[in-house]
Short mmCIF file of C-alpha atoms and ligand atoms in Angstrom, two decimals:
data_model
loop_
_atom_site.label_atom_id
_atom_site.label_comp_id
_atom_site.label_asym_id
_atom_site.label_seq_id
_atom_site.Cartn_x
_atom_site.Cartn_y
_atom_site.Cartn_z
CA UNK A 988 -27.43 -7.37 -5.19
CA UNK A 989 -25.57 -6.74 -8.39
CA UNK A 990 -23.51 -9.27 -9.99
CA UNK A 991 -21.19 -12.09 -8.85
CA UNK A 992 -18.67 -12.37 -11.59
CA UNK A 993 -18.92 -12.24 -15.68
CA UNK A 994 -20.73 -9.40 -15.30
CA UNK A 995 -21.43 -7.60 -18.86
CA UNK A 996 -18.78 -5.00 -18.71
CA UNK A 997 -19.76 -2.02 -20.79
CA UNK A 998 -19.16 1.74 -20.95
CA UNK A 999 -20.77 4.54 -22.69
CA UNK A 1000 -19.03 8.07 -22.66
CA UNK A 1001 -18.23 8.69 -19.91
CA UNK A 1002 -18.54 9.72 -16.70
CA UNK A 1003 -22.16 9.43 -17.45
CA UNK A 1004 -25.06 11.74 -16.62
CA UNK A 1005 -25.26 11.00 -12.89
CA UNK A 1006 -21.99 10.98 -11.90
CA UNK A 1007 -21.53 14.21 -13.53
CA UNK A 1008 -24.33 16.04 -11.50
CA UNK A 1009 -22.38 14.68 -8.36
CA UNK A 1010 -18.95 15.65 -9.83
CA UNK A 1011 -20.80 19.07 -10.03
CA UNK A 1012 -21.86 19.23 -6.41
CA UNK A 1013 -18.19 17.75 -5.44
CA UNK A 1014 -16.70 20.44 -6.90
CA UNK A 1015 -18.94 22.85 -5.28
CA UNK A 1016 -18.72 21.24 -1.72
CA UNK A 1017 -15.31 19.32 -1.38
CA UNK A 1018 -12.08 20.35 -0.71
CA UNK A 1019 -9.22 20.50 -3.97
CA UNK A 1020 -7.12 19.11 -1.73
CA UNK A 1021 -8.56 15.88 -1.90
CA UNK A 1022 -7.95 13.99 -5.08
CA UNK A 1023 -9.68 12.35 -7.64
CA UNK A 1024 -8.38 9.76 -10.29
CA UNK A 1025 -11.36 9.64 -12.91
CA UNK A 1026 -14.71 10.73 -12.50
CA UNK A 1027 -16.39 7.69 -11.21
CA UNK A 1028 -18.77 7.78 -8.88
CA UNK A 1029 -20.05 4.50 -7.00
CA UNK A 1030 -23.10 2.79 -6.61
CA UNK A 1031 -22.39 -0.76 -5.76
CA UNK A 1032 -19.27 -3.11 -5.55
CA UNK A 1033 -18.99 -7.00 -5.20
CA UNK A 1034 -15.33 -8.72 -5.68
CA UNK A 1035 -13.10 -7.04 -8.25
CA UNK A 1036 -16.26 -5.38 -9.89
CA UNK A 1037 -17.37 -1.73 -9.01
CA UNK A 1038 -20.64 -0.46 -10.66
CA UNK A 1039 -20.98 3.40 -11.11
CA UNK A 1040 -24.07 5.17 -10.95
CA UNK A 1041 -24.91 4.87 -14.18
CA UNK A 1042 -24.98 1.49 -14.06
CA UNK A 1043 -21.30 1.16 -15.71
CA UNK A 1044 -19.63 -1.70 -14.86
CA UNK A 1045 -15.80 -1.75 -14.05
CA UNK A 1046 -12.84 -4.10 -13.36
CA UNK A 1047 -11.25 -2.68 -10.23
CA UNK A 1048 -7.16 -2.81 -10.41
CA UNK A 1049 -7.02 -0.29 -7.73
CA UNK A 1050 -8.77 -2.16 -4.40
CA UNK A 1051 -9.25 1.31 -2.99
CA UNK A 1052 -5.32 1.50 -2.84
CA UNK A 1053 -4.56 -1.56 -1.39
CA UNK A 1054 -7.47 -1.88 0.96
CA UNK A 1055 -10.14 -4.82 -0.45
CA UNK A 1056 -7.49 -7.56 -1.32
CA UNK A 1057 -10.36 -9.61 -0.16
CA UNK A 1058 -12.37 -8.23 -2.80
CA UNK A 1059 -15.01 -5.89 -2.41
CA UNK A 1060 -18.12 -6.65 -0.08
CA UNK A 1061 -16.75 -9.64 1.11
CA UNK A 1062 -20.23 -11.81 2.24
CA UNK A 1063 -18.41 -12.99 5.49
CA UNK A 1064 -17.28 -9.63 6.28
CA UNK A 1065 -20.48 -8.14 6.08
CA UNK A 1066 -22.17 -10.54 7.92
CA UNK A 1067 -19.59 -9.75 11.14
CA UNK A 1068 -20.20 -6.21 10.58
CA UNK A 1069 -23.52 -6.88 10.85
CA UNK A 1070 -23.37 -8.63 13.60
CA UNK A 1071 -21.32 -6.61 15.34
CA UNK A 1072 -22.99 -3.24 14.91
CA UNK A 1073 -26.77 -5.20 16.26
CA UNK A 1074 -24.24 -5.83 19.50
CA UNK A 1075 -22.61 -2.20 20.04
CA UNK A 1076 -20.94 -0.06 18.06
CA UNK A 1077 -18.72 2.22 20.16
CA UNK A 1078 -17.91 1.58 23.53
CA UNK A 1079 -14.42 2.88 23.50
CA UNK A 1080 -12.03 0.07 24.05
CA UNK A 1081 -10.38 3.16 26.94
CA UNK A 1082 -13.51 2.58 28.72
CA UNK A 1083 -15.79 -0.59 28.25
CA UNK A 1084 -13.38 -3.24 26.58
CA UNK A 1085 -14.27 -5.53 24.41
CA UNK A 1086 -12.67 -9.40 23.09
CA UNK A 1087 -12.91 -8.75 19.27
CA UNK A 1088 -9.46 -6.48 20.23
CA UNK A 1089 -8.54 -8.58 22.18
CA UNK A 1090 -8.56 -11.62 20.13
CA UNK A 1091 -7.36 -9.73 16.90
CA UNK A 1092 -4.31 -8.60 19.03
CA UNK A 1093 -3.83 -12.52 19.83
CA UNK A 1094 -3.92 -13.35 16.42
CA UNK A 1095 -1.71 -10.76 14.93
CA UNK A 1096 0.52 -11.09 17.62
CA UNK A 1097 1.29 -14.78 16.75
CA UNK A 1098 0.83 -14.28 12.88
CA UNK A 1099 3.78 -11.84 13.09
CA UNK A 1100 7.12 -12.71 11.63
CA UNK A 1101 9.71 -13.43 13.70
CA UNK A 1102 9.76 -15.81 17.00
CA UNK A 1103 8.98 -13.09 19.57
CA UNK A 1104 6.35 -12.05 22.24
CA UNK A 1105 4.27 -9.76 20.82
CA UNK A 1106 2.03 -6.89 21.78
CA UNK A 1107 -0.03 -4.80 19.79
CA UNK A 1108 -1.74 -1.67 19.37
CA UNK A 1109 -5.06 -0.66 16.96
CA UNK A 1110 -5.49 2.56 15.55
CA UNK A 1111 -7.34 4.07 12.78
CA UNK A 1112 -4.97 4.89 9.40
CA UNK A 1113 -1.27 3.77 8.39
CA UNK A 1114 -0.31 7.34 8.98
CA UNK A 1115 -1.92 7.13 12.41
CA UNK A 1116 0.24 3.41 12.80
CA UNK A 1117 3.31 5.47 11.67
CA UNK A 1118 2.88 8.40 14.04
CA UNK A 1119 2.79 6.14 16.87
CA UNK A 1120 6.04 4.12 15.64
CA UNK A 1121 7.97 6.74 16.26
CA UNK A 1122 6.50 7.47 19.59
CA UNK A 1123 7.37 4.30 20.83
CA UNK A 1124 10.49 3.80 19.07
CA UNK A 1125 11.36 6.74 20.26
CA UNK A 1126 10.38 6.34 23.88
CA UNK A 1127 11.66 2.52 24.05
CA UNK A 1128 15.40 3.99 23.30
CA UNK A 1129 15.38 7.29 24.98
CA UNK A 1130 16.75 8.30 21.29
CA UNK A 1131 15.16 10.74 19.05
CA UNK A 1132 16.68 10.16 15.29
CA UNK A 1133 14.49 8.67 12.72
CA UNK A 1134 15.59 7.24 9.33
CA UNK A 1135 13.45 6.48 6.55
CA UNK A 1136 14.15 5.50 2.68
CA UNK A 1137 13.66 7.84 -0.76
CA UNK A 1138 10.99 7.10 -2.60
CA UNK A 1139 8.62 5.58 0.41
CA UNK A 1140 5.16 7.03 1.89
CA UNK A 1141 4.07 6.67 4.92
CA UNK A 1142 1.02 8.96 5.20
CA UNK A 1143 0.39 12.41 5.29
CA UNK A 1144 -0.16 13.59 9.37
CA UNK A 1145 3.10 15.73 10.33
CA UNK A 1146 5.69 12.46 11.23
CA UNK A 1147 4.11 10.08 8.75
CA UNK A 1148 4.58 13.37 5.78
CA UNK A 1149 8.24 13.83 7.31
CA UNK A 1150 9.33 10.74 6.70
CA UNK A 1151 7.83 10.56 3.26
CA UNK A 1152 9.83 10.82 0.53
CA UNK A 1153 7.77 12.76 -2.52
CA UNK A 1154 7.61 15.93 -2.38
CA UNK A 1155 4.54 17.15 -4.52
CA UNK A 1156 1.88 16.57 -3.40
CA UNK A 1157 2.52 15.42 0.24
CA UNK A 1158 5.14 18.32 1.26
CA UNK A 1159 4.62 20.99 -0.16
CA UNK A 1160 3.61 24.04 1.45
CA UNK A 1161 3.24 21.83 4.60
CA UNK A 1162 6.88 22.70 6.58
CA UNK A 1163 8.67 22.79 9.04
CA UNK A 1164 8.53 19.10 9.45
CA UNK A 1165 9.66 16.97 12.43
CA UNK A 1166 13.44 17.35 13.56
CA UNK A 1167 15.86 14.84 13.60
CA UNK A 1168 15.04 13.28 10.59
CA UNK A 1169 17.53 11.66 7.83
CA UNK A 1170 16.83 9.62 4.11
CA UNK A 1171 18.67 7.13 3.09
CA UNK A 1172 18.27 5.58 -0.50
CA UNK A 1173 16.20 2.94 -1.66
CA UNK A 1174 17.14 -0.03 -3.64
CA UNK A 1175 15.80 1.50 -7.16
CA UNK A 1176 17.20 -0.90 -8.95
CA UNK A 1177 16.10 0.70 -12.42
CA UNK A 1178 17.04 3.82 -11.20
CA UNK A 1179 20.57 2.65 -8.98
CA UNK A 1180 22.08 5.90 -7.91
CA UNK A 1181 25.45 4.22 -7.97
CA UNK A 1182 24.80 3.05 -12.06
CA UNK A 1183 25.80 -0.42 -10.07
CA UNK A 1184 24.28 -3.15 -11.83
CA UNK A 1185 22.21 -6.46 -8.95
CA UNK A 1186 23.62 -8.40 -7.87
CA UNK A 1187 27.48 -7.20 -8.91
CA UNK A 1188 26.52 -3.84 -7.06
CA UNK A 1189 27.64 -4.76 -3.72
CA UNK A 1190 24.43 -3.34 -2.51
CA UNK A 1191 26.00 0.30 -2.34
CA UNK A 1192 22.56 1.54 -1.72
CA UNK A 1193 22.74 0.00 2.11
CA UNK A 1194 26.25 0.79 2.73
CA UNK A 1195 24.73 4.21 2.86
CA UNK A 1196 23.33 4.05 5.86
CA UNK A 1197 26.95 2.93 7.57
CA UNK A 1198 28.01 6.45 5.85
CA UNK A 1199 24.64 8.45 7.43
CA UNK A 1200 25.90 6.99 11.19
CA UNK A 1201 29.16 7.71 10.54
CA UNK A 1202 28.65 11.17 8.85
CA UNK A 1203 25.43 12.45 9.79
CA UNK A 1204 24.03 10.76 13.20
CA UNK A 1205 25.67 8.96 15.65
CA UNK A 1206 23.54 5.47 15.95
CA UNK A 1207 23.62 6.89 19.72
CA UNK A 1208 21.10 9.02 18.49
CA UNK A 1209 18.81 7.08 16.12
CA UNK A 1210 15.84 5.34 17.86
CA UNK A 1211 14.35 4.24 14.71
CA UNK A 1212 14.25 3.35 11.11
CA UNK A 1213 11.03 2.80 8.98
CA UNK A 1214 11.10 1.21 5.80
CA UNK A 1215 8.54 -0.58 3.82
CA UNK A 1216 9.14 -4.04 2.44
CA UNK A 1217 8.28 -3.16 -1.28
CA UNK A 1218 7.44 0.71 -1.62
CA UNK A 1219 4.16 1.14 -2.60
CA UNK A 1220 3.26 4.59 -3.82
CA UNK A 1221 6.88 5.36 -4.78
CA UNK A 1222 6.54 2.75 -7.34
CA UNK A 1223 6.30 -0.88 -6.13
CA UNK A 1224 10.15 -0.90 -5.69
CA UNK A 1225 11.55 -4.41 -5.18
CA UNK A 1226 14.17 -4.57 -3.07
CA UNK A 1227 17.22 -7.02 -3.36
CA UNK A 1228 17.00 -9.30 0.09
CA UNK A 1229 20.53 -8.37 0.85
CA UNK A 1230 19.48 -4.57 0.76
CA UNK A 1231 16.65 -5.00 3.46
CA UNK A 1232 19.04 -7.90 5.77
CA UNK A 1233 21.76 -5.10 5.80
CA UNK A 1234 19.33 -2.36 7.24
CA UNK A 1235 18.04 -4.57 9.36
CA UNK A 1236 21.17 -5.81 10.87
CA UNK A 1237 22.77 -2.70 10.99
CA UNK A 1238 19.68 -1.50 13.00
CA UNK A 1239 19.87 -4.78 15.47
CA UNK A 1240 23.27 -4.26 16.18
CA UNK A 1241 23.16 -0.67 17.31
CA UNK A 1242 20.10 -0.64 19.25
CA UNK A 1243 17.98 0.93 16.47
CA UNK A 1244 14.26 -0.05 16.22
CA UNK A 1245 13.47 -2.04 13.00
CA UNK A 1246 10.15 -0.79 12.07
CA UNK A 1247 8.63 -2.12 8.97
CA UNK A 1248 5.59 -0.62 7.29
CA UNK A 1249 3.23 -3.39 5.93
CA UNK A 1250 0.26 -1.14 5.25
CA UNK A 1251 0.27 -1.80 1.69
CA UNK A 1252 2.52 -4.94 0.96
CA UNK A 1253 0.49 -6.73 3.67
CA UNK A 1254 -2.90 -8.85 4.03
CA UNK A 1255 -1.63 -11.84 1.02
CA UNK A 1256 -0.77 -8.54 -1.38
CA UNK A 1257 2.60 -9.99 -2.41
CA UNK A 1258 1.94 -14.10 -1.92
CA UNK A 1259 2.55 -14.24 1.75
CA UNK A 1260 0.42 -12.67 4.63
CA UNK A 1261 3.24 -10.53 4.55
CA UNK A 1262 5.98 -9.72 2.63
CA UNK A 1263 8.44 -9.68 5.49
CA UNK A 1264 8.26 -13.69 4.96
CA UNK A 1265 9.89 -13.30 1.12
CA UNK A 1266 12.63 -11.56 3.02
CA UNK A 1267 13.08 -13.34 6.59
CA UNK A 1268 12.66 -10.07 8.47
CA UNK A 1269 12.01 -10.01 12.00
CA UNK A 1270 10.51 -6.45 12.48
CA UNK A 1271 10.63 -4.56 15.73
CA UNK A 1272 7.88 -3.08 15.02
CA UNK A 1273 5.24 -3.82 12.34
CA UNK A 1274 2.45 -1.76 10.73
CA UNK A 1275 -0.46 -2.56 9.39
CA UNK A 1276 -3.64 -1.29 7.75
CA UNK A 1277 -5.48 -0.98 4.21
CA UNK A 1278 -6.71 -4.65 3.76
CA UNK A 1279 -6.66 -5.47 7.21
CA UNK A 1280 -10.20 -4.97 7.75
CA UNK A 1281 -11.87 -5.83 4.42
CA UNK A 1282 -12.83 -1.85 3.68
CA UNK A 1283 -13.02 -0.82 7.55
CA UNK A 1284 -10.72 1.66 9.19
CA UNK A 1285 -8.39 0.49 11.09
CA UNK A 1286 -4.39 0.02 11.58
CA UNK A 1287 -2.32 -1.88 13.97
CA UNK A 1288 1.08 -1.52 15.72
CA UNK A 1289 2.56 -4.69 16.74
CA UNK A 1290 5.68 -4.72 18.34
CA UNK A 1291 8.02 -6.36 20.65
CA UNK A 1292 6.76 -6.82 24.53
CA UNK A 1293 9.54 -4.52 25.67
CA UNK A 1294 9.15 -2.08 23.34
CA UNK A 1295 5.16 -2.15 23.35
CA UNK A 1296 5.04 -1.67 26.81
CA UNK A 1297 7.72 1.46 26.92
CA UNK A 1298 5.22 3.96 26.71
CA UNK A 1299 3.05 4.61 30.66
CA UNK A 1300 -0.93 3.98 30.62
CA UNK A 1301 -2.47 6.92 28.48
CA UNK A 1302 0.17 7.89 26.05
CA UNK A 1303 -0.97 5.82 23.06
CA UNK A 1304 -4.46 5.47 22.11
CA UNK A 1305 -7.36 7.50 20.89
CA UNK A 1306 -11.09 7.60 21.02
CA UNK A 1307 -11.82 5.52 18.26
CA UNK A 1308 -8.32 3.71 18.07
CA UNK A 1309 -9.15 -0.70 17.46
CA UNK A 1310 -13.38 0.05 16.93
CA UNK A 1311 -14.87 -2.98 17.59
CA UNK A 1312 -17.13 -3.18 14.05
CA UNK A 1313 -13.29 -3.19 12.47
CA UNK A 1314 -12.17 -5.48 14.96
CA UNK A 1315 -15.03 -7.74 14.09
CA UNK A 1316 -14.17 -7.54 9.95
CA UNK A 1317 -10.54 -7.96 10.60
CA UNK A 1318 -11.20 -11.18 12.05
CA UNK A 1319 -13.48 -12.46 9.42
CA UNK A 1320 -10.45 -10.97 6.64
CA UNK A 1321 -8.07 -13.51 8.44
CA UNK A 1322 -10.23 -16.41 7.91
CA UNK A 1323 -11.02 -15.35 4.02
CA UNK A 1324 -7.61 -15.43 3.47
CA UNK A 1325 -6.93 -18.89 4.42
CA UNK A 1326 -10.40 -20.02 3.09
CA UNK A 1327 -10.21 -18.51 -0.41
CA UNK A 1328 -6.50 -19.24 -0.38
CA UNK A 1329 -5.37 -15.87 -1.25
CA UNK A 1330 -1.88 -16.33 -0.72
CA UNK A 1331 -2.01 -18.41 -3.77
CA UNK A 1332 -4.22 -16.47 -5.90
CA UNK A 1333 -2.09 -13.40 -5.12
CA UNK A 1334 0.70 -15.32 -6.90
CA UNK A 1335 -1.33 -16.25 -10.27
CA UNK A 1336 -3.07 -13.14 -10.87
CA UNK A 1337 0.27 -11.38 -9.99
CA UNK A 1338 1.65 -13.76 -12.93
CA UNK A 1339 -0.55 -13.34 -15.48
CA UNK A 1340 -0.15 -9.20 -15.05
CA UNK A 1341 3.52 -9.87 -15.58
CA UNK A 1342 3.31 -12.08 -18.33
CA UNK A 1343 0.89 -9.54 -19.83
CA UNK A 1344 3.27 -6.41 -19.38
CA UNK A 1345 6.14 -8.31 -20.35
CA UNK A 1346 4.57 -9.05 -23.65
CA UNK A 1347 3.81 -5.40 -24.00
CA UNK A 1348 7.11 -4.31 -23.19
CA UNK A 1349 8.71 -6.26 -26.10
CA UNK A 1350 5.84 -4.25 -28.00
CA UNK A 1351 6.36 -0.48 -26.71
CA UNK A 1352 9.30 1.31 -26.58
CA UNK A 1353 7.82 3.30 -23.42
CA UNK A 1354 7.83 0.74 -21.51
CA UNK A 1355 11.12 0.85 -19.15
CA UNK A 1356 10.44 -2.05 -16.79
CA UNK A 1357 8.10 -4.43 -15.34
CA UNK A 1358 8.14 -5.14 -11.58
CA UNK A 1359 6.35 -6.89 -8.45
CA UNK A 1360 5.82 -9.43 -5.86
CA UNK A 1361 3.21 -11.69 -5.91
CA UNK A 1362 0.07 -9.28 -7.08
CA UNK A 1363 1.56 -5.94 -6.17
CA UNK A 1364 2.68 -5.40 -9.91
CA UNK A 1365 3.75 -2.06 -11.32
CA UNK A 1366 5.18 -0.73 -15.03
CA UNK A 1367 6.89 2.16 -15.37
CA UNK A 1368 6.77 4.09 -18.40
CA UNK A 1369 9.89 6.13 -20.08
CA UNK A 1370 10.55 8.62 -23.21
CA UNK A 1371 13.65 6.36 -24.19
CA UNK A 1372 15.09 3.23 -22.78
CA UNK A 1373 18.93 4.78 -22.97
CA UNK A 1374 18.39 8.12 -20.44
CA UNK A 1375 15.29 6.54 -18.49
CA UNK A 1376 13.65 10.27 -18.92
CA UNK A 1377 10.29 9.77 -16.81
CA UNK A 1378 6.84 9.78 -19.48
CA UNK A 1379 4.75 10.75 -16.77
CA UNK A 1380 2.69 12.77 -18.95
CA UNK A 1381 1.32 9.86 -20.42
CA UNK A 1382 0.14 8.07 -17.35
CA UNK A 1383 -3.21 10.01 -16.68
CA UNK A 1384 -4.28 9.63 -20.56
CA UNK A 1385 -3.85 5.84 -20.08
CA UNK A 1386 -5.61 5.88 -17.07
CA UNK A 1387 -8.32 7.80 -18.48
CA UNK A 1388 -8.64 5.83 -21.51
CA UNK A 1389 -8.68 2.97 -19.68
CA UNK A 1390 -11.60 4.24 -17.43
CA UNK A 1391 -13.69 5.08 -20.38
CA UNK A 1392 -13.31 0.85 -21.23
CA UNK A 1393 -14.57 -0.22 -18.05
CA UNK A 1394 -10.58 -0.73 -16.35
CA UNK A 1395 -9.80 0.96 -12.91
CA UNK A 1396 -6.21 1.55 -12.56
CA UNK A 1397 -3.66 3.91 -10.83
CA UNK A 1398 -0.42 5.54 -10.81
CA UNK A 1399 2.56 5.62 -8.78
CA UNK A 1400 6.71 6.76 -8.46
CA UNK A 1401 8.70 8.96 -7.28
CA UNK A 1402 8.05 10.91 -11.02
CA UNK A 1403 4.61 9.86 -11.56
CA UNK A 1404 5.38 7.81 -14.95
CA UNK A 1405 4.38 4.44 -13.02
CA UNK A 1406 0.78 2.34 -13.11
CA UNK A 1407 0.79 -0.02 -10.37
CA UNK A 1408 -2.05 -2.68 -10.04
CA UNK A 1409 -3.27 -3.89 -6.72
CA UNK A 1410 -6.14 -6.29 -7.82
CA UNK A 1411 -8.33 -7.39 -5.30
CA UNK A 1412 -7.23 -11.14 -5.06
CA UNK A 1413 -10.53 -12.35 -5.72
CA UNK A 1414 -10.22 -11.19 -9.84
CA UNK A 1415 -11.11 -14.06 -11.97
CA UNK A 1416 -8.54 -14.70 -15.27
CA UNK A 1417 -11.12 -13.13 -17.53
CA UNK A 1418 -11.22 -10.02 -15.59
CA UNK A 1419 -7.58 -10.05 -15.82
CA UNK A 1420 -7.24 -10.56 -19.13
CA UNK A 1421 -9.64 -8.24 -19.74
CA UNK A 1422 -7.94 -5.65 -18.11
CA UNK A 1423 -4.51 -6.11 -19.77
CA UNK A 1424 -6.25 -6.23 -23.34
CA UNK A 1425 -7.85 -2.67 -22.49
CA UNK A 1426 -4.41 -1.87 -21.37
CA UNK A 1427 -2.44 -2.43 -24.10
CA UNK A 1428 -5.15 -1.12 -26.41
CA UNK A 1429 -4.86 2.57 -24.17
CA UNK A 1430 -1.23 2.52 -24.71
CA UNK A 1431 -1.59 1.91 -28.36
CA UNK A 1432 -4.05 4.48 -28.82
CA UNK A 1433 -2.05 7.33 -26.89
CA UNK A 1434 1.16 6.92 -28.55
CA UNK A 1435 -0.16 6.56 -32.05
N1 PLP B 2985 2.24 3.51 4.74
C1 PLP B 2985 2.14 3.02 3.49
C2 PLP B 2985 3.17 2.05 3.01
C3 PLP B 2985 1.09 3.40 2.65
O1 PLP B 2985 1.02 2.92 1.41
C4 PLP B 2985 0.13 4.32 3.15
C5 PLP B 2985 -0.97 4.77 2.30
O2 PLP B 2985 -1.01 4.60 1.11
C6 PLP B 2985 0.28 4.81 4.45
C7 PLP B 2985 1.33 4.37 5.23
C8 PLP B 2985 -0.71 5.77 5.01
O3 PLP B 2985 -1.93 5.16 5.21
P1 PLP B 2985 -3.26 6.02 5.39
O4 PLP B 2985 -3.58 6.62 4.07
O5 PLP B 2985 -4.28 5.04 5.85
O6 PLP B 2985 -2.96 7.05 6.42
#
């Protein structure tokens, strides 16, 4: 196996010879539609360290968006894997059940914010967590309205893409999109709508959706409303606590299903198993996926009894839905966290980013603000501090330079001018550090 950590990290020009014959054949073979950040091509990954097929060795601030906050190649995780797959692979939980579903439903369940019986649901993707969401929220109120926030994602299947909030890529071309559908604004802070100013803002951004059931839907009609926690791809957008505690008790008190989407936040991303706990929300309806399973496919719905059991035998589900070899991993992931403390080291490394960005915002001019919870940590850049005009150009020539030092990194927002960093939460200081200094060295170089 490669390295544990201080591995020598080094880069030639790249992407080197052998990832360019694959690029070559990837062009020839896979669909545009499918994107690609830099032209890396894997060979092997262990903890917050990918190496390429040229044997270039890079810190990973990207954890396959949001999915090995465990760190890649986890050795407990493989060894369940392993041990799964010598036992059976794919029984289909429809027809020959299994307890590794079982048990992870017991353990979510109970891990779940909020003091309720739980019941839960596995299925393959956040979109495919989403898509059933609605279905139940939808069937537990007999209602068929859906609200969801600007700038969030929720996944790109027809429901998941509908509620989504970014038009290009994810929309276009792509309508008509599910009816009875309605946005309400997110608490952009940076970007307040209202010009109001936290916390002397009287969190006008909620009292919006008061206005939506009074001008647009009846709550008669709205089964459900989605939100996540801290949006991810719009930007890692940290919400004011009052903002979320208003949609949430809006939504108690008029029989409107409170569904929260943890895919990203969740799994230790933000300090706590999930970032519900920094806000005291008691979700409906929560979703999970990405880190769940340490790098496995999988997703989860976990809801309310009542509401969990709305649906008859048959009309949730699929074929593959709660696999047992991801069943099996997402057990192991559970008992990482606690034993490697993640929780904790999703606070430090999240902390030393900050401090890091911070410093280079007092440095660069582009830099409009520095945001995040626990290690979900984002920057977004701006052509001048006064009019907040977007620099999105610059975002993919950072990220390139940076991938031609050996740093993995991505963007994000509603205008694309946004890096956000989702570490695995294994990264050691230096790797950090080392990160940040090839950072700030990109940003020098491309505005010089
Ligand atoms: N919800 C959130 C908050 C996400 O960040 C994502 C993906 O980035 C999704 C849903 C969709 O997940 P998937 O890509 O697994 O369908």
């Amino acid at each position: 196996m490669i390295y544990e950590t201080n591995a020598t990290i080094h880069s030639g020009s790249l992407p080197g010879p052998n990832a360019k014959k694959l690029m070559e054949r990837r062009l020839k073979s896979v669909s545009k539609g499918v994107s690609y950040t830099t032209g890396l091509f894997i060979k092997e990954a262990k903890g917050a360290l990918i190496k390429d097929v040229d044997d270039n060795v890079f810190v990973d601030f990207t954890s396959g968006i949001g999915v090995d906050n465990i760190g890649h190649c986890d050795d407990a995780v493989i060894a369940a894997v392993k041990e799964q797959v010598d036992q059976y692979i794919h029984p289909c939980f429809n027809i020959a059940m299994y307890e590794p579903y079982v048990e992870l439903a017991e353990k979510l369940g109970a891990l779940t914010p909020g003091n309720r019986s739980r019941k839960v649901m596995f299925a393959n993707s956040g979109a495919e967590a989403v898509e059933n969401a609605v279905k139940l929220a939808r069937a537990y109120t007999g209602k068929q309205g859906i609200i969801s926030l600007e700038c969030s994602f929720h996944g790109r299947t027809y429901a998941a893409m509908t509620l989504t909030s970014k038009v290009k890529p994810y929309k276009t071309g792509f309508g008509p999109f599910l009816p009875e559908t309605y946005k309400i604004p997110s608490a952009y802070c940076y970007r307040c709508p209202y010009e109001g100013q936290y916390p002397n803002c009287g969190i006008a951004c909620a009292e919006k959706l008061k206005t939506l059931l009074k001008g647009e839907i009846a709550a008669e009609n709205v089964a459900g409303l989605i939100l996540e926690p801290v949006q991810g791809e719009g930007g890692f957008i940290v919400p004011p606590k009052e903002y979320l505690k208003a949609l949430e008790s809006i939504c108690k008190s008029n029989h409107i299903v409170f569904i929260v989407d943890e895919v990203q936040s969740g799994f230790s991303r933000t300090g706590k198993l999930f970032a519900s706990e920094h806000y005291d929300l008691n979700p409906d309806i929560l979703l999970l996926s990405k880190s769940i399973a340490g790098g496995m496919p999988l997703s989860a719905v976990i809801g309310s009894e009542e509401i969990m059991d709305s649906v008859g035998s048959g009309q949730i589900g699929g074929t593959f839905c709660g696999n047992p070899v991801s069943c099996a991993a997402a057990l192991q992931v559970l008992k990482r966290i606690d034993e490697l403390k993640l929780n904790d080291k999703s606070m430090q490394i999240g902390k030393q980013i900050t401090d890091r960005l911070n410093q280079m915002k007092d440095k660069f001019d582009i830099i409009g603000d520095v945001r995040g919870l626990g290690a979900m940590v984002a920057v977004e850049f701006v052509k001048d501090r006064g009019t907040k005009e977007p620099y999105s150009e610059i975002i993919k020539k950072i990220v390139e330079q940076c991938y031609q030092k050996g740093v993995l990194i991505m963007s994000a927002g509603i205008f694309s001018n946004v890096i956000r960093f989702l570490p695995p939460l294994v990264m050691t200081q230096d790797q950090v550090a080392y990160g940040m200094d090839v950072l700030e060295a990109a940003i020098q170089d491309v505005i010089k």
